[in-house]
Coordinates of C-alpha atoms and ligand atoms in Angstrom, one line a residue:
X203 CA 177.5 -15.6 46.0
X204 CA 177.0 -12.1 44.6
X205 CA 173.9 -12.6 41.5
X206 CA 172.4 -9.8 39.0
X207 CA 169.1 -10.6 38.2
X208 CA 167.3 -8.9 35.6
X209 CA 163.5 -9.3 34.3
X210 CA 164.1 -8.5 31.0
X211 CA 162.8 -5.9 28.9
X212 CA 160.7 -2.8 30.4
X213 CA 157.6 -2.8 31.3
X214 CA 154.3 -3.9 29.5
X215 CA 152.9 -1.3 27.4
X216 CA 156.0 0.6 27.4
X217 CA 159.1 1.6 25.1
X218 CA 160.9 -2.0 25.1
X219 CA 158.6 -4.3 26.4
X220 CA 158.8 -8.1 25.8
X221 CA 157.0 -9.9 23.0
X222 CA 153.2 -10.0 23.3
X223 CA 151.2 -13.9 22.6
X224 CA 149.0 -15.9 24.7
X225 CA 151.8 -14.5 27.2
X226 CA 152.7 -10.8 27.8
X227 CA 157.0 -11.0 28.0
X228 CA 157.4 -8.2 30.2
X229 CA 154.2 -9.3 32.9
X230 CA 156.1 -12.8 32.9
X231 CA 159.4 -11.8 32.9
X232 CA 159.1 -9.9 36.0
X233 CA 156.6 -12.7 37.5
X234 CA 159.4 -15.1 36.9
X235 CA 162.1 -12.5 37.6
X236 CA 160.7 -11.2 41.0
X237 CA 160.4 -14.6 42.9
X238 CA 163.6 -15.6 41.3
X239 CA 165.5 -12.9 43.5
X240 CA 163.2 -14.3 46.2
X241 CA 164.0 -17.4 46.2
X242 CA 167.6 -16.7 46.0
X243 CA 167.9 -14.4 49.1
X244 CA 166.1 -16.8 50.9
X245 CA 169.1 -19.4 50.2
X246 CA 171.7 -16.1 51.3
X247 CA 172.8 -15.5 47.6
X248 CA 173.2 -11.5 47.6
X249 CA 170.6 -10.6 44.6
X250 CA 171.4 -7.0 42.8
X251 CA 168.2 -5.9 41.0
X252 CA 169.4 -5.1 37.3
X253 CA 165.8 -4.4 36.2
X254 CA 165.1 -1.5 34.3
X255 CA 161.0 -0.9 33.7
X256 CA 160.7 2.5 31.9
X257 CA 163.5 3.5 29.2
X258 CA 163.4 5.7 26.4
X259 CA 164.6 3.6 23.7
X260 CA 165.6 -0.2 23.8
X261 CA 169.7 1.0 24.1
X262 CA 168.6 3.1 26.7
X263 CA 167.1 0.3 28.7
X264 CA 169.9 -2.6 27.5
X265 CA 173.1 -0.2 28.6
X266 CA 171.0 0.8 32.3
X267 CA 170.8 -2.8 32.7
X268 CA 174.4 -3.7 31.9
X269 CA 175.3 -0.1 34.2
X270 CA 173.8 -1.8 36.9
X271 CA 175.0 -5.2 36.6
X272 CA 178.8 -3.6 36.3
X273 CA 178.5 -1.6 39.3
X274 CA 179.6 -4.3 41.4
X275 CA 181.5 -7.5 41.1
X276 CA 179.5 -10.0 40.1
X277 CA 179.4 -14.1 40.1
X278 CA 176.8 -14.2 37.6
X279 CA 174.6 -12.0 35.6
X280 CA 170.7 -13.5 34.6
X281 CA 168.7 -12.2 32.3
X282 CA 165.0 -13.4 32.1
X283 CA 163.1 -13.2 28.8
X284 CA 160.7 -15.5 27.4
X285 CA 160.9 -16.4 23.5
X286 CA 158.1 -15.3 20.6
X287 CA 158.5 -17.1 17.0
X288 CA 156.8 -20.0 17.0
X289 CA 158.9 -22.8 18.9
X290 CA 158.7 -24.9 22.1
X291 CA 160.5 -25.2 25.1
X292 CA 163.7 -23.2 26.8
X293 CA 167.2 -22.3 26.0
X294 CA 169.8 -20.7 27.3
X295 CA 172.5 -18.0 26.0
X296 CA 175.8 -17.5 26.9
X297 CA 178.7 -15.4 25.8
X298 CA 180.2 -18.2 23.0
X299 CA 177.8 -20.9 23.7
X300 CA 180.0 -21.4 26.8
X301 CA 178.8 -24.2 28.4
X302 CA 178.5 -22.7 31.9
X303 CA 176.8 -25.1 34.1
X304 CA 174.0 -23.1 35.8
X305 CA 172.9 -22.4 31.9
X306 CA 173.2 -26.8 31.5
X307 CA 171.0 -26.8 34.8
X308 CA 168.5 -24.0 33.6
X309 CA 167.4 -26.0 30.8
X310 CA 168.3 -29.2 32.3
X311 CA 165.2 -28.6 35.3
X312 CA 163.3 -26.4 32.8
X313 CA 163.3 -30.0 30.5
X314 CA 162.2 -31.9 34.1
X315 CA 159.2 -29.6 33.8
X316 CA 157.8 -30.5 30.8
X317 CA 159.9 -28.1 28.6
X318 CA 161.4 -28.8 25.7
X319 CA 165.2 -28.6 26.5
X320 CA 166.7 -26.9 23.2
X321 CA 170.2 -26.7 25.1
X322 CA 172.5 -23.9 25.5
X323 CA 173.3 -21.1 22.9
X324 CA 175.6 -18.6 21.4
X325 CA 174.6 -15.5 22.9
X326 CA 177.5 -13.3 22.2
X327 CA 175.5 -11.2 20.1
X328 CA 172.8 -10.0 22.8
X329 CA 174.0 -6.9 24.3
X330 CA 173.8 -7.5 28.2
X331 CA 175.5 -10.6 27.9
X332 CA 177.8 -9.1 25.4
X333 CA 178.8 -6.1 27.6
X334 CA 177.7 -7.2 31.4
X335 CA 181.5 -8.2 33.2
X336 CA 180.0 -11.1 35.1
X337 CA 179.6 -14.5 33.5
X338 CA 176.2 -14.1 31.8
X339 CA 173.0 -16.0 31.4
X340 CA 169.7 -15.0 29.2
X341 CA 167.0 -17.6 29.9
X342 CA 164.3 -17.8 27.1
X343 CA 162.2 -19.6 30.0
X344 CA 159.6 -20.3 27.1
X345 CA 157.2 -19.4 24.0
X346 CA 154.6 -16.9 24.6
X347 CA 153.2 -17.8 21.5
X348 CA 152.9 -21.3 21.6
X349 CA 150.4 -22.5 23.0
X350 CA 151.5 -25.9 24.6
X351 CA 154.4 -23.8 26.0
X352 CA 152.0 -21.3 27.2
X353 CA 149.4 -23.7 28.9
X354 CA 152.3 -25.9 30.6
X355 CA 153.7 -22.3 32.0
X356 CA 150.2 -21.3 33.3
X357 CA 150.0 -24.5 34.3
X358 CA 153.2 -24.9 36.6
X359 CA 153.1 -21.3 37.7
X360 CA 156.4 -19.2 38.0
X361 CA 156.7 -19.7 41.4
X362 CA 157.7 -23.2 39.9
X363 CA 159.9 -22.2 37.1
X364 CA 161.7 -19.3 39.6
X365 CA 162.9 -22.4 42.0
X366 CA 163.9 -24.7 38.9
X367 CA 166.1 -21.5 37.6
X368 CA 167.3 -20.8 41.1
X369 CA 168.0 -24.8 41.5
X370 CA 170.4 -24.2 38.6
X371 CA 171.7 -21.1 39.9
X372 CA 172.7 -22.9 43.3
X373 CA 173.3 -26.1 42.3
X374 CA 171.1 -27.1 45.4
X375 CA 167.4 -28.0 45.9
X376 CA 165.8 -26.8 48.7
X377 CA 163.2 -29.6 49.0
X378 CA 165.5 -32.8 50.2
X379 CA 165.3 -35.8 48.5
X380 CA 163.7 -38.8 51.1
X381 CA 167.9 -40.3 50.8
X382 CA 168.9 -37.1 51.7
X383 CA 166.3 -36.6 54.0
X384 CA 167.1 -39.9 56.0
X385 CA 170.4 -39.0 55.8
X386 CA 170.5 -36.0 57.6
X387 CA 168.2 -38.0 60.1
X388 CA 170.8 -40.1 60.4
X389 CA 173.5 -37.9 61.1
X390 CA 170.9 -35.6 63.6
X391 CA 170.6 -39.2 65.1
X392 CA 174.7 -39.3 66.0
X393 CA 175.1 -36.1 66.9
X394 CA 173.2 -36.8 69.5
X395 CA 174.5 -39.7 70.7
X396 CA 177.6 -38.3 71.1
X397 CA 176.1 -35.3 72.9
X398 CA 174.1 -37.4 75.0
X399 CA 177.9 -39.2 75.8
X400 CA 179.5 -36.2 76.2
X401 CA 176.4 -34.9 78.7
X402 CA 176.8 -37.8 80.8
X403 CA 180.8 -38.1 81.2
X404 CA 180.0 -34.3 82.4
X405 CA 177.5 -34.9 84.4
X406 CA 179.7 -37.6 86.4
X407 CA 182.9 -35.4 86.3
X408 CA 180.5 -32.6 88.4
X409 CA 179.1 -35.3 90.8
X410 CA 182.4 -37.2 91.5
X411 CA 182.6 -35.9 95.2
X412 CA 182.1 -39.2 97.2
X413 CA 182.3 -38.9 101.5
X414 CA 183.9 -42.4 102.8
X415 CA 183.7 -40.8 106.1
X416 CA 181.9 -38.9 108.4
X417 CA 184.7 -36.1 108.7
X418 CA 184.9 -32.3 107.9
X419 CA 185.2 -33.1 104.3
X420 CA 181.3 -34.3 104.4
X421 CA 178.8 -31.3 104.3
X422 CA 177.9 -30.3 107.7
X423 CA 173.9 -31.0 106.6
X424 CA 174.6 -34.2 105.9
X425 CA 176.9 -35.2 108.9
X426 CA 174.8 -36.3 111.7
X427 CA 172.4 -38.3 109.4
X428 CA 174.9 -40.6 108.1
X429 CA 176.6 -41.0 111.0
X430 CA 173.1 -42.3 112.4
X431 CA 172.6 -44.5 109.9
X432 CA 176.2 -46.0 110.4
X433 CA 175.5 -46.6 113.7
X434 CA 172.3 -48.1 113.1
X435 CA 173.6 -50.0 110.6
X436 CA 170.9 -49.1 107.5
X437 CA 174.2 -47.8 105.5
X438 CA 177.9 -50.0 105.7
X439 CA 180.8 -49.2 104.2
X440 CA 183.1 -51.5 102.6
X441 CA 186.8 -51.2 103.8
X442 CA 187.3 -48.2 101.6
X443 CA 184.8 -46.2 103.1
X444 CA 181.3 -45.1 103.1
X445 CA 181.1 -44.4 99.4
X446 CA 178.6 -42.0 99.6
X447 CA 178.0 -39.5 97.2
X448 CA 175.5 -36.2 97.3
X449 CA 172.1 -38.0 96.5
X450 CA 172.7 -40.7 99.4
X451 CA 173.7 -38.2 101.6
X452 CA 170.4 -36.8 101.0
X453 CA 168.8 -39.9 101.7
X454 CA 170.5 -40.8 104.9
X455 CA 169.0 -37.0 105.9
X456 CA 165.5 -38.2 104.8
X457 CA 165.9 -41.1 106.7
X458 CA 166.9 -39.7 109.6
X459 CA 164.6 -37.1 110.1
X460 CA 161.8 -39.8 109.4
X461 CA 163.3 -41.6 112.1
X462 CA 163.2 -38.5 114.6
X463 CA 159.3 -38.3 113.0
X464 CA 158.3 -41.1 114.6
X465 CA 160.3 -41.4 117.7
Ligands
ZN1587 ZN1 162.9 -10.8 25.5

């Protein structure tokens, strides 16, 4: 999966630069924004950086964005902003309201939170969803001049709301759930039974040379020992043979050089 990211607006203090509250758009936007990618590449989605931090004019800073979001194929273009107007919680624009579902997620984990979930929207007038190729996504994460928003934001942190968005991006989590979690136990816990199976049945095809006989098929080592302990009876075979394989071969050896000992 190929993603644009892009931490909207330029630069605090600069030409385009986010709305200003109890928040500062741009600070956030990139706070947000930069762990974001993070988090992604971390799950081996290929981020490309759209972010453009110093612009002459807002059109100069919305068309570099789009330039760099069209410059490759991409599965999805993000855009991070956060919302200024008095209002709570997070919502999500898309070219025609489309209801893609990483937008549904966004605001869907965003609502798990604490945020209000105020759904997914018509974007089709906002120029980088307008004009990037990619299926789009702004995220108004939340108010910067609200204060309940603001406090539950400072409050969670946007490492927080960067791995709820990337949730939604991926469609994964990558804490497991205790059911998952004792699932994949479960399944570690077969594989290795089969493995330990498979181990064995090899282990037994390596060691299947058995010596019924003290012939020049038995290891020379080995010879002289066993036919001592034939003779003096500590070892009998059945009427197939001896039946021995390499570990009792190595024990009539022990035995008989014990015996030699203490002669
Ligand atoms: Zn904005």
């Amino acid at each position: 999966m190929v993603v644009g990211i892009n931490c909207g607006h330029t630069v605090s203090g600069t030409v385009g630069c986010g709305a200003v509250g109890i928040l500062n758009e741009s600070d956030e936007t990139r706070n947000v924004g930069r762990r974001l990618e993070e988090c992604l590449r971390k799950r081996g989605v290929t981020v490309v950086d759209c972010t453009n931090d110093h612009a002459a004019t807002v059109s100069e800073n919305l068309s570099k964005i789009v330039a760099m979001a069209n410059a490759q194929r991409l599965d999805l273009f993000v855009s991070v902003h956060f919302n200024s107007g008095g209002g709570r919680g997070c919502e999500v624009y898309t070219y025609g309201a489309k209801k893609l579902a990483q937008a549904e997620r966004v605001c869907e984990n965003m609502q798990s939170l604490g945020f209000v979930n105020r759904g997914v929207k018509d974007g089709s007038g906002l120029y980088v969803v307008r004009h990037t190729d990619a299926a789009a996504m702004l995220v108004e994460t939340c108010f910067v001049d609200t204060a309940s928003d603001a406090e539950l934001y400072k409050k969670i942190g946007a490492d927080t709301v960067a791995k709820a968005i990337a949730d939604a991006i991926t469609g994964t989590k990558e804490e497991l759930t205790m059911a998952q979690y004792e699932e994949l136990k479960q399944m570690i816990a077969a594989q290795d039974a089969k493995l330990n199976s498979i181990q064995n049945a090899l282990a037994k095809s390596q060691n299947k040379m058995i010596y019924n006989y003290v012939d020049k098929n038995m290891p020379e080592w080995a010879r002289e020992a066993v036919k001592w302990c034939a003779d003096s009876g500590i070892i009998a075979g059945d009427g197939n043979g001896l039946d021995l394989d390499d570990n009792k071969l190595w024990t009539c050896v022990v035995l008989y050089r014990l015996a030699l000992k203490l002669k």
